[in-house]
Structures are given as structure tokens and as C-alpha cells.
Coordinates of C-alpha atoms and ligand atoms in Angstrom, one line a residue:
M184 CA -84.2 62.4 71.1
A185 CA -81.4 64.2 72.9
G186 CA -83.2 64.8 76.2
G187 CA -80.2 66.2 77.6
A188 CA -80.3 69.7 75.0
R189 CA -84.1 70.6 76.6
T190 CA -82.1 70.8 80.6
D191 CA -80.7 74.4 81.7
R192 CA -78.5 71.8 84.8
P193 CA -75.5 70.3 83.4
L194 CA -75.5 67.1 82.3
L195 CA -73.0 64.6 82.4
L196 CA -73.0 61.0 80.3
L197 CA -70.3 58.0 81.5
F198 CA -69.6 55.6 78.7
W199 CA -66.9 52.8 79.5
A200 CA -65.1 53.1 76.1
G201 CA -63.3 49.7 75.9
P202 CA -59.3 50.9 75.1
Y203 CA -60.4 55.1 76.3
G204 CA -61.0 54.4 79.9
I205 CA -64.3 56.2 80.5
I206 CA -65.8 58.9 78.6
V207 CA -67.0 61.6 80.1
V208 CA -69.5 63.9 77.6
S209 CA -71.2 66.6 79.8
L210 CA -73.7 69.1 78.1
E211 CA -73.0 72.5 79.5
N212 CA -76.6 74.6 80.2
R213 CA -76.9 73.5 76.4
K214 CA -73.6 75.9 74.6
G215 CA -71.5 72.7 74.3
W216 CA -70.3 69.0 74.9
T217 CA -66.3 68.4 76.5
L218 CA -65.7 64.9 75.7
M219 CA -62.7 63.8 78.9
S220 CA -60.8 60.1 78.5
D221 CA -58.9 59.8 81.9
R222 CA -56.4 57.7 79.8
D223 CA -55.3 59.4 76.7
D224 CA -54.3 62.5 77.0
R225 CA -54.1 62.6 73.7
R226 CA -56.6 65.4 71.6
R227 CA -58.7 63.1 69.2
K228 CA -58.7 64.2 66.2
Y229 CA -61.6 64.0 63.2
I230 CA -61.9 65.2 59.2
T231 CA -65.5 66.0 58.0
F232 CA -65.6 65.5 53.9
T233 CA -68.4 67.7 52.6
F234 CA -70.8 66.7 49.9
G235 CA -73.4 69.4 47.9
C236 CA -74.6 72.6 48.4
Q237 CA -73.9 75.3 50.6
M238 CA -76.3 74.6 52.9
N239 CA -74.1 70.7 54.3
E240 CA -71.2 72.9 54.1
H241 CA -72.4 75.4 57.0
D242 CA -73.8 72.3 58.0
S243 CA -70.0 70.2 58.3
E244 CA -68.8 73.6 60.4
V245 CA -72.2 72.3 63.2
L246 CA -70.3 69.1 62.9
A247 CA -66.9 70.7 63.7
G248 CA -68.1 73.2 66.0
I249 CA -69.8 70.1 67.9
L250 CA -67.0 68.1 67.8
E251 CA -64.4 70.9 68.7
S252 CA -66.8 71.5 71.8
M253 CA -66.4 67.7 73.0
G254 CA -62.7 68.3 73.0
Y255 CA -61.6 66.6 69.2
C256 CA -59.8 68.7 67.2
Q257 CA -59.4 68.9 62.8
A258 CA -56.4 66.1 62.1
G259 CA -53.7 68.2 60.1
N260 CA -52.6 66.3 56.9
S261 CA -50.5 63.8 57.8
E262 CA -52.1 62.7 61.4
D263 CA -54.8 59.6 62.0
P264 CA -58.2 61.0 62.5
D265 CA -60.3 58.8 64.9
I266 CA -63.6 60.1 63.6
I267 CA -64.5 61.0 59.6
L268 CA -67.7 62.4 59.1
I269 CA -68.9 62.2 56.1
N270 CA -71.6 64.9 55.0
T271 CA -73.4 63.8 51.7
C272 CA -75.6 64.8 49.3
C273 CA -77.9 63.0 47.2
V274 CA -79.0 65.5 44.5
R275 CA -77.7 64.2 41.7
K276 CA -76.2 60.3 41.2
T277 CA -72.6 61.9 40.7
A278 CA -72.9 63.4 43.9
E279 CA -73.6 59.7 45.6
N280 CA -71.3 58.2 43.7
K281 CA -68.4 60.3 45.5
V282 CA -69.6 58.9 48.3
F283 CA -70.2 55.0 47.6
S284 CA -66.6 56.0 46.4
L285 CA -65.2 57.9 49.4
L286 CA -66.6 55.1 51.7
G287 CA -65.3 52.1 49.7
R288 CA -61.7 53.6 50.3
L289 CA -61.9 54.0 53.8
R290 CA -62.9 50.4 54.3
R291 CA -58.6 49.7 54.4
Q292 CA -58.5 52.1 57.2
K293 CA -61.4 50.9 59.7
A294 CA -59.6 47.9 58.9
Q295 CA -55.8 49.1 60.3
N296 CA -57.5 50.7 62.7
P297 CA -61.0 49.4 64.3
N298 CA -61.2 52.3 66.7
L299 CA -61.5 54.7 64.0
I300 CA -65.2 56.4 64.3
I301 CA -66.9 56.8 60.7
G302 CA -70.2 58.5 60.1
V303 CA -72.4 59.3 57.0
C304 CA -75.3 62.0 57.7
G305 CA -76.2 64.8 55.7
C306 CA -78.7 64.2 52.7
M307 CA -78.0 60.7 51.3
P308 CA -79.8 58.8 55.3
Q309 CA -82.6 60.0 54.5
Q310 CA -83.6 58.8 51.2
E311 CA -85.6 56.0 51.9
G312 CA -84.1 52.5 52.1
M313 CA -80.5 54.4 51.7
A314 CA -79.4 53.9 55.5
E315 CA -80.2 50.7 55.5
R316 CA -78.3 49.9 51.9
I317 CA -75.2 52.1 53.6
K318 CA -75.6 49.4 56.4
Q319 CA -75.3 46.6 54.5
L320 CA -72.5 47.7 51.5
F321 CA -70.6 48.8 54.0
P322 CA -70.1 46.9 57.5
H323 CA -67.6 49.4 58.7
V324 CA -70.0 52.7 59.2
D325 CA -69.8 52.8 63.0
L326 CA -72.6 55.7 62.6
I327 CA -75.9 57.0 60.5
F328 CA -77.8 60.0 61.4
G329 CA -79.9 62.6 59.2
T330 CA -80.4 66.0 58.4
H331 CA -82.7 66.8 61.5
N332 CA -80.3 64.9 64.3
V333 CA -76.9 67.1 63.9
H334 CA -78.0 68.2 67.4
Q335 CA -77.3 64.6 68.6
L336 CA -74.4 64.1 67.5
P337 CA -72.6 64.0 70.8
E338 CA -74.8 61.4 71.9
L339 CA -74.9 59.1 69.0
I340 CA -70.9 59.0 68.9
G341 CA -70.7 58.1 73.3
K342 CA -73.6 55.0 72.0
V343 CA -70.9 54.2 69.7
I344 CA -67.8 54.6 71.8
E345 CA -70.3 52.4 74.2
G346 CA -69.8 49.1 71.8
Q347 CA -73.6 49.6 69.7
K348 CA -72.5 48.7 66.5
Q349 CA -74.0 50.6 63.2
V350 CA -75.9 53.4 65.4
L351 CA -78.5 54.8 63.6
E352 CA -80.3 58.1 64.0
I353 CA -82.9 59.4 61.3
W354 CA -85.6 61.5 61.6
P355 CA -88.1 62.9 59.1
G356 CA -88.4 66.4 60.3
Y357 CA -87.1 68.9 63.1
G358 CA -89.6 67.3 65.7
G359 CA -90.3 70.3 67.2
E360 CA -88.0 74.0 68.3
L361 CA -85.0 74.5 66.0
R362 CA -81.7 74.4 67.9
E363 CA -80.1 77.5 68.4
E364 CA -77.4 76.8 69.9
L365 CA -75.5 74.9 68.5
P366 CA -71.4 75.9 68.3
V367 CA -70.3 76.4 65.1
K368 CA -66.3 76.3 64.2
R369 CA -66.4 78.4 60.7
K370 CA -63.8 78.1 58.3
E371 CA -63.1 81.5 56.7
G372 CA -62.3 84.9 58.6
V373 CA -64.3 87.5 55.9
R374 CA -67.3 85.3 55.0
A375 CA -69.6 83.7 57.0
W376 CA -72.6 81.5 56.0
V377 CA -76.0 82.2 58.1
T378 CA -78.9 79.9 57.6
I379 CA -82.1 82.2 57.6
M380 CA -84.7 78.6 56.7
Y381 CA -84.2 74.9 56.5
G382 CA -85.7 72.4 54.1
C383 CA -88.2 72.9 50.8
N384 CA -91.9 73.8 50.4
N385 CA -91.4 73.8 46.4
F386 CA -91.7 70.1 45.3
C387 CA -90.3 71.0 41.8
T388 CA -90.9 67.3 39.8
Y389 CA -86.9 66.3 39.3
C390 CA -85.7 67.1 43.1
I391 CA -84.6 65.1 46.0
V392 CA -84.3 68.1 48.3
P393 CA -88.0 68.6 49.9
Y394 CA -87.6 64.8 50.6
V395 CA -84.2 64.8 52.5
R396 CA -85.1 68.5 53.9
G397 CA -88.2 68.6 54.8
R398 CA -90.3 71.0 54.8
E399 CA -90.0 74.9 55.4
K400 CA -88.8 76.5 59.0
S401 CA -87.8 79.6 59.7
R402 CA -85.3 80.6 62.1
S403 CA -87.0 84.0 64.2
P404 CA -85.4 87.3 62.9
E405 CA -84.8 88.2 66.1
A406 CA -82.2 85.1 65.8
V407 CA -80.7 86.0 62.5
Y408 CA -80.2 89.3 63.8
E409 CA -78.4 88.3 66.7
E410 CA -76.0 85.7 65.1
V411 CA -74.9 88.2 62.2
A412 CA -74.4 90.9 64.8
R413 CA -72.1 88.0 67.0
L414 CA -70.4 87.4 63.6
A415 CA -70.4 91.4 63.3
G416 CA -68.4 91.2 66.4
E417 CA -65.7 88.7 65.3
G418 CA -64.9 90.3 62.6
F419 CA -66.6 89.1 59.4
K420 CA -67.2 91.1 56.9
E421 CA -69.8 89.8 54.6
V422 CA -72.8 87.5 55.4
I423 CA -74.4 84.7 52.6
L424 CA -78.2 84.5 54.2
L425 CA -79.2 80.9 53.6
G426 CA -81.8 78.5 52.9
Q427 CA -83.3 77.0 49.8
N428 CA -85.4 79.3 48.7
V429 CA -85.1 82.5 50.6
N430 CA -87.8 84.3 49.6
S431 CA -90.2 82.3 51.8
Y432 CA -89.1 83.1 54.6
G433 CA -90.2 83.9 57.6
K434 CA -94.3 82.3 56.0
D435 CA -94.1 79.8 58.3
L436 CA -93.3 82.3 61.4
G437 CA -97.0 83.1 62.8
V438 CA -95.2 86.4 62.7
K439 CA -95.4 89.6 59.9
T440 CA -92.4 89.6 58.3
D441 CA -90.7 88.7 55.3
F442 CA -86.9 88.3 53.4
A443 CA -87.1 91.9 52.4
S444 CA -87.8 93.3 56.1
L445 CA -85.0 91.0 57.4
L446 CA -82.4 92.6 54.3
E447 CA -84.1 95.7 55.7
S448 CA -83.0 94.6 59.6
L449 CA -79.6 93.2 59.0
E450 CA -77.9 96.6 57.6
N451 CA -78.1 98.7 60.1
I452 CA -75.4 95.6 61.5
D453 CA -72.1 97.9 62.2
G454 CA -68.7 95.7 61.1
I455 CA -71.2 94.1 58.3
D456 CA -70.2 95.6 54.7
R457 CA -72.1 93.2 52.7
I458 CA -75.3 90.7 52.8
R459 CA -75.6 88.0 49.7
Y460 CA -78.1 85.5 50.1
M461 CA -79.1 82.0 48.2
T462 CA -80.8 80.5 46.4
S463 CA -84.2 82.7 46.3
H464 CA -86.8 81.2 43.6
P465 CA -88.0 82.9 41.0
R466 CA -91.2 82.8 41.7
D467 CA -91.0 84.5 45.0
F468 CA -88.7 87.2 44.1
S469 CA -91.3 90.0 44.7
L470 CA -90.4 93.6 43.5
R471 CA -91.1 94.9 46.9
L472 CA -88.0 92.6 47.5
V473 CA -85.8 94.0 43.6
E474 CA -86.8 97.5 45.7
A475 CA -85.3 96.9 48.8
I476 CA -82.5 95.8 47.2
A477 CA -82.1 98.4 45.4
A478 CA -82.3 100.8 48.2
S479 CA -79.6 98.9 50.0
K480 CA -76.3 99.8 50.5
K481 CA -74.8 96.0 51.8
V482 CA -77.2 93.8 50.2
C483 CA -74.8 93.3 46.8
E484 CA -76.5 93.1 43.5
H485 CA -76.0 89.8 42.5
F486 CA -79.0 87.8 41.6
H487 CA -78.9 84.1 41.5
L488 CA -81.9 83.4 39.6
P489 CA -81.8 79.3 38.8
V490 CA -84.6 79.8 35.7
Q491 CA -83.9 75.7 34.8
A492 CA -85.5 76.3 31.3
G493 CA -86.7 78.5 28.5
S494 CA -89.3 76.4 27.4
N495 CA -93.0 77.1 29.4
R496 CA -94.3 73.2 28.3
I497 CA -91.0 72.0 30.5
L498 CA -91.2 74.7 32.9
K499 CA -94.4 73.6 34.2
K500 CA -94.1 69.9 34.2
M501 CA -91.3 71.0 36.8
N502 CA -93.1 72.4 38.3
R503 CA -91.8 75.7 38.5
G504 CA -95.0 78.4 38.7
Y505 CA -93.5 80.6 36.4
T506 CA -93.9 81.4 32.9
R507 CA -90.8 81.6 30.9
E508 CA -92.2 86.1 30.0
E509 CA -92.5 86.2 33.5
Y510 CA -88.5 85.2 34.5
V511 CA -88.0 87.3 31.2
D512 CA -90.1 91.1 32.9
L513 CA -88.7 90.0 36.2
I514 CA -85.0 90.4 35.4
R515 CA -86.3 93.6 33.6
Y516 CA -87.4 95.2 36.2
I517 CA -84.6 94.2 38.2
K518 CA -82.1 95.6 35.4
S519 CA -84.3 99.0 34.9
L520 CA -83.6 99.6 38.9
I521 CA -80.1 98.5 39.3
P522 CA -77.9 98.6 35.7
H523 CA -75.3 97.0 36.9
A524 CA -76.9 93.8 38.7
T525 CA -75.3 90.9 37.7
V526 CA -77.8 87.6 36.9
T527 CA -76.3 84.4 37.1
T528 CA -78.8 80.5 37.3
D529 CA -79.4 77.1 37.2
I530 CA -80.1 75.6 33.9
M531 CA -81.2 71.1 33.4
V532 CA -81.7 69.9 29.9
G533 CA -82.6 66.6 28.9
F534 CA -85.7 66.7 32.1
P535 CA -88.6 63.9 31.0
G536 CA -90.3 65.1 27.2
E537 CA -87.9 67.6 26.5
T538 CA -87.7 68.2 22.0
D539 CA -85.4 70.1 20.5
E540 CA -87.0 73.0 19.9
D541 CA -88.4 73.2 24.0
F542 CA -84.1 72.5 24.4
N543 CA -84.4 76.2 21.9
D544 CA -86.1 77.4 23.6
T545 CA -83.6 77.5 26.6
L546 CA -80.3 78.4 24.6
D547 CA -82.8 81.5 23.1
L548 CA -83.2 82.2 26.5
V549 CA -80.2 82.5 27.1
R550 CA -78.6 84.1 24.4
E551 CA -81.7 87.1 25.1
I552 CA -81.1 87.4 29.5
R553 CA -77.1 86.9 28.8
F554 CA -76.3 85.8 32.1
D555 CA -72.9 86.6 33.9
S556 CA -72.7 82.7 34.3
A557 CA -74.9 79.6 35.3
Y558 CA -74.2 75.9 36.6
T559 CA -75.5 73.9 34.2
F560 CA -76.7 70.0 35.4
V561 CA -77.7 67.0 32.7
Y562 CA -81.0 66.0 34.2
N563 CA -81.0 63.1 35.9
I564 CA -83.8 60.4 37.5
R565 CA -84.2 61.1 41.5
P566 CA -86.0 57.8 42.8
G567 CA -89.4 58.7 44.5
T568 CA -89.7 62.4 42.4
P569 CA -92.2 62.5 40.2
A570 CA -89.6 63.5 37.3
A571 CA -89.0 59.5 37.4
E572 CA -92.2 58.1 36.7
M573 CA -92.0 60.2 33.8
P574 CA -92.3 58.3 30.1
D575 CA -90.0 60.0 27.6
Q576 CA -86.8 60.2 29.3
V577 CA -84.4 61.7 26.9
A578 CA -81.5 59.7 26.0
E579 CA -78.2 60.3 27.5
N580 CA -76.6 61.2 24.2
V581 CA -78.9 63.9 23.0
K582 CA -78.3 65.1 27.0
K583 CA -74.5 65.3 26.5
E584 CA -75.3 66.8 23.2
R585 CA -77.5 69.4 25.0
I586 CA -75.3 70.6 28.0
Q587 CA -72.0 70.8 25.6
A588 CA -73.8 73.1 22.9
L589 CA -75.4 74.9 26.2
I590 CA -71.9 75.3 28.1
K591 CA -70.4 76.4 24.9
L592 CA -73.0 79.4 24.7
Q593 CA -72.3 80.2 28.1
N594 CA -69.1 80.2 28.4
K595 CA -69.0 82.9 25.2
I596 CA -71.8 85.3 26.9
S597 CA -69.8 84.6 30.4
L598 CA -67.0 86.2 28.8
E599 CA -68.3 88.8 27.0
R600 CA -69.9 90.0 30.2
N601 CA -66.5 89.6 32.3
E602 CA -65.5 92.0 29.2
E603 CA -68.1 94.8 29.4
E604 CA -66.5 95.1 33.2
V605 CA -63.4 96.3 32.4
G606 CA -62.0 99.3 32.5
Q607 CA -65.0 100.2 35.9
T608 CA -63.2 100.8 39.1
Q609 CA -64.9 98.3 41.8
E610 CA -65.1 97.7 45.5
V611 CA -63.6 94.4 46.2
L612 CA -64.1 92.9 49.1
V613 CA -60.4 91.0 49.5
E614 CA -60.6 88.1 50.7
G615 CA -57.3 86.4 51.0
E616 CA -53.9 86.0 49.4
K617 CA -53.8 84.6 46.0
D618 CA -50.7 81.9 46.5
R619 CA -48.6 82.3 49.7
G620 CA -45.4 84.7 48.8
S621 CA -46.9 85.3 44.8
G622 CA -47.6 89.6 45.3
F623 CA -51.1 88.5 44.6
I624 CA -54.6 89.0 46.6
Y625 CA -57.8 88.0 45.2
G626 CA -61.5 88.9 46.4
R627 CA -64.6 89.0 45.2
N628 CA -66.6 92.2 43.4
R629 CA -70.1 93.3 44.8
G630 CA -71.7 91.2 41.6
N631 CA -69.9 88.3 42.9
K632 CA -67.1 88.1 40.7
T633 CA -63.5 87.4 41.8
V634 CA -61.2 89.9 40.8
I635 CA -57.4 88.6 41.2
F636 CA -55.2 91.9 41.7
S637 CA -51.4 92.9 42.9
G638 CA -51.6 94.0 46.7
D639 CA -50.2 93.2 50.4
P640 CA -51.9 90.3 52.7
S641 CA -53.0 92.5 55.0
L642 CA -55.7 94.0 53.0
V643 CA -57.8 90.9 54.0
G644 CA -60.9 92.1 55.2
K645 CA -61.0 95.6 53.4
V646 CA -62.6 96.9 50.3
V647 CA -61.0 98.4 47.7
P648 CA -61.6 100.1 45.4
V649 CA -60.0 98.3 42.1
T650 CA -60.0 98.9 38.5
V651 CA -60.4 95.7 36.2
T652 CA -57.7 95.5 33.6
G653 CA -58.9 91.8 32.1
A654 CA -61.2 89.9 31.7
R655 CA -60.9 86.2 31.8
L656 CA -63.9 82.9 31.7
A657 CA -63.8 83.0 35.3
H658 CA -62.2 85.8 37.2
L659 CA -61.3 89.4 36.6
T660 CA -58.1 91.2 36.5
G661 CA -57.3 94.1 37.8
I662 CA -55.0 96.8 39.8
L663 CA -55.9 98.8 43.8
S664 CA -56.7 102.0 42.5
Y665 CA -55.0 105.1 42.5
N666 CA -57.1 106.6 44.9
Y667 CA -56.6 103.9 47.2
H668 CA -52.7 104.3 47.3
Q669 CA -53.0 107.7 48.3
E670 CA -55.8 107.3 50.6
G671 CA -53.6 104.2 52.3
S672 CA -49.9 106.7 52.1
R673 CA -51.6 109.4 54.6
Ligands
SAH1224 N1 -82.5 75.4 45.6 C1 -82.1 75.7 44.7 C2 -81.6 74.3 44.0 C3 -81.0 73.2 45.0 S1 -80.0 71.9 43.9 C4 -83.2 76.2 43.6 O1 -84.7 75.8 43.5 O2 -82.2 77.2 43.2 C5 -79.4 73.5 42.6 C6 -79.6 72.6 41.4 O3 -79.5 71.2 41.5 C7 -80.8 72.9 41.1 O4 -81.7 74.3 40.7 C8 -81.0 72.1 39.8 O5 -81.1 72.8 38.7 C9 -80.4 70.8 40.6 N2 -81.2 69.1 40.4 C10 -81.4 69.4 41.2 N3 -82.0 68.3 40.7 C11 -81.4 68.1 39.7 C12 -81.6 66.8 39.4 N4 -82.4 65.2 39.5 N5 -80.9 66.3 38.4 C13 -79.7 67.5 37.4 N6 -80.0 68.5 38.3 C14 -81.1 68.9 39.4
SF4_1225 FE1 -84.9 71.3 44.8 FE2 -87.3 73.3 43.5 FE3 -86.4 73.4 46.3 FE4 -85.0 74.3 44.7 S1 -87.0 74.8 45.5 S2 -84.3 72.7 46.6 S3 -85.1 72.7 42.7 S4 -87.5 71.8 45.1
F3S1226 FE1 -77.3 67.6 48.0 FE2 -78.7 68.3 50.5 FE3 -78.3 70.5 49.4 S1 -79.3 67.0 48.4 S2 -77.9 70.4 47.0 S3 -76.9 68.4 49.8 S4 -79.5 69.9 50.1

């Protein structure tokens, strides 16, 4: 482990690094690292590739933050990088295949530039036997590290520069305190991701995440509050609180707090206009939480509640911990308190043993709830999970037919739900220009739908009223409300 990460004294590590001369890695008061070279004034360049969920996207922001505090800068489009980090996902086979194919393509780049450092991190190497497999299949990979080893990046790069081959560091869990002081290089200017908890304890029988991300570990409410307040000071307008199951927030802390209390505490941070969160598990979504969201001005009325299936038999085999009826009741309660709430979901087809009747239950639930949108997935065997060993795996052609039928139904409903918003005047937080110089800007309404409308880029970062005039499958179109022009011209 990074012994230096626990000291308050500045620590200098010296490495002899061949063509780079002497590399000095300095760890300054646990706040950051710098990487310098006595021969080469050119700033070293990095590229990160990210696969997977927002959690991984945010981890890549931390990786970029660490690299920048070591003196690296992001490589431009035509620039050759000195280091490439690939932050991987293994939730489905397709995500893994993308990583394998990228690693194959990088073989040539490494042959052309032997000093290039290639690192693989994230969820894939946390799977049993995967790191060894990557080492063997891709000898040009210099560095492999796990989801719990991000803070060790400077030390690990140092080892590669020293000449160690295929450096490997993978911990099964966090190994003590969460590291609160890692630097973050955020991509966007309006919305910022903030991790509130790591890991997952749910063990849905199909899912690899609890095995690769470890047990739930919440950040302290104070640490989250401080980060959000800092982001407000930096000009961010929206925060998205991240966790695999945010409703479990605080259960492991041993103090009296929960997700609803965390949301309430963030409400009074000036400068933050909107609070979102993901992902929440239907089982732990308490009525008190719905009430807290209904009472809040800043927490958006968008509920992403992955249902996965509409058949109680399948939900049980998935170990989801709720029935279809309980799920429907929860949505009813949400809509009774917040009639304009949007509800989105994740649905999986082809879970082992899923019959036509089970699948029809899913279609039926989709018709009943009328989700605003849904992420739809074909069940994929993940080695090491209980579902991988279940008999009655569904044939690929059946899975394909089912996903097509599901997508067709959901697309129809999504469009209808969007059409229902035409004529409404909504608050939109402007995120950016549609295409440079196009005269169009875009943002999200509180329900998390993208709205595109004609407007000036100077509105980026502002919440403006927009009247919805058109509906497409994936976005709404609108016009800036007359009232805003009036206000603006005063
Ligand atoms: N923690 C989140 C989801 C994380 S994974 C939650 O519980 O809601 C995102 C989605 O990927 C899941 O909701 C599920 O629909 C899908 N998924 C997970 N494992 C899968 C598998 N083995 N095959 C296909 N889809 C899967
Ligand atoms: Fe996976 Fe279930 Fe945890 Fe979500 S709640 S990450 S689907 S085990
Ligand atoms: Fe993928 Fe890991 Fe997220 S497996 S979905 S990147 S937690």
C-alpha cells in the first residue's frame, strides 16, 4: 500500500528512468503529487478510456486528477500520449470485449513507442483470474490495478518507469479508511458527479458488481457536504450523487444518518440549483425518502428505479428483494405525492428460466407503469455469479426476440410520455451549445429529459423557463419562454 499516503510530511521518491533521466515523484502533504524530469521539459501527456457506469466515469476523473497533479496533461487529438489508462467494466460481456479489442489495437502503438505506458484498471482486473489473463494475452500492458488501488497510481507508475515489468496491484477491498483527498479533474462545467458510497451488498444473482467493487462503504456526511459546497464555489450548478445503491447510504457508518438526511443537509448549499442521485434500489426506497424528495426544492423529481423484471418468480430468483406489487405500490406513492415525477428503469430479458409467461409479465408491467424511458439489457452470464450456474439458460434467439419486443413497446411509450410534455413550460438547466455556432443550446428539465432550443450560449449554467413545443424519442424541443425574454431585457 502507499505508505506515503498516510504521512503529513512531504515525501520525495526518486526513480532512475532511462531516457527520462531522474524522475522525482513528490507527495505533498497528502494533497497531490508532482512528477518532474531533469532532462525533459516537455509535459508528459495522458489519455484515459472509460467503459461502464458513472461510477467508472467519475473514477476516471480521479485518475486524471492524480495524473495532472503528477505533471501530466491531457493529450490533444493529434498528440502521442506517454501514458494510456483504460478504466474497464465487466458488467456484461460486450463491455469486456470492447476492452480486449482496444488492447489489441494498442499493440502497434506500443511497438512504435516502447516508452508508452499502458495501464488497465477498473472492474475487469478485480475478477478472479482476469489480471493474469490480461498479462498473458497482452504483454504490452505495463500496469494493472484494481478499483481499490487508484490512490496508488503515482507509486505504480514509478515502478513501471523504474523498469519493473507488468506491475500488478489489486486489493480485494478498501483496506481501511476511504481516501478523501485525491485530486479530481472534472470534465463538465455545469454538472458534477460526487461519490457518496462505494460497493454493493445486494448480490443480485446475475450481477458481478459486488464481487468487483466490494462491500458498501459510505463517505461521511461531512465529507460529502464539504465536497458539494466546494463544487458550488467552483460554479457547478448540479450535483449527481453516486452509489450502486444510494438508499443504503450511511448504514455502515455507525452514526444516525441515512440518504434522506444527506439530501436534506445538501439542500441549503447556495449555488447548487439541482441535486440528482443514482442508482437507487426499489427495495430500500423508503416512504420517508419519497417525502423528503417531495419536500425538497433542489432534489429533482426524477426516479430511476431499476425493476429488472415484471415476474415475481424471476424477481425472486434474481434476489431483488421486492415483488412486482411492492414496486407498483412504490411508484403509485411517488406519483401521488409528485404527480409530474418522471420514472425510468433498467430491465433485463432472458434471465435463466424466464418463460414466455414471465416475459409477458415484464411487458405487462411496462404497459402498467409507462416508464419515461428504460435501459434494456439481454441477460449475460457473468462467471462466478449464482445465475451463471442456474439451469435453463435462455437460448440466444429467444433473448433477441424478447429484447426487440421490449424495445419496440418501450420506444412507443417513451415517445408518448414525451408528447405529454408538449405545451408545458419547464425549468431547464442549460448545459451547452448543441453544435458550435448552430444557435441551439440544450439542457435538462427536472425530469432529466434533454431539451433543445434556440438560445445564446451565454445562458450555459443558468436555469431558464422553456416551453416544450415538440417531442422526439430521446429529447424534447422547445422555445425560451416569453417571460424570460421580458426579464432578460430589463
Ligand atoms: N446498481 C445498479 C445497477 C448497476 S448495473 C442497480 O442495482 O440498479 C446496471 C444494469 O446492468 C442493471 O440494472 C442490470 O439491468 C444490468 N445488468 C447487470 N448485470 C447484468 C448481466 N449479467 N447481464 C445483463 N445485464 C446486467
Ligand atoms: Fe448489481 Fe444488484 Fe448491486 Fe445493482 S444492486 S450493483 S444490480 S448487485
Ligand atoms: Fe461496470 Fe464496474 Fe460500473 S462492472 S457497471 S464499471 S461498477
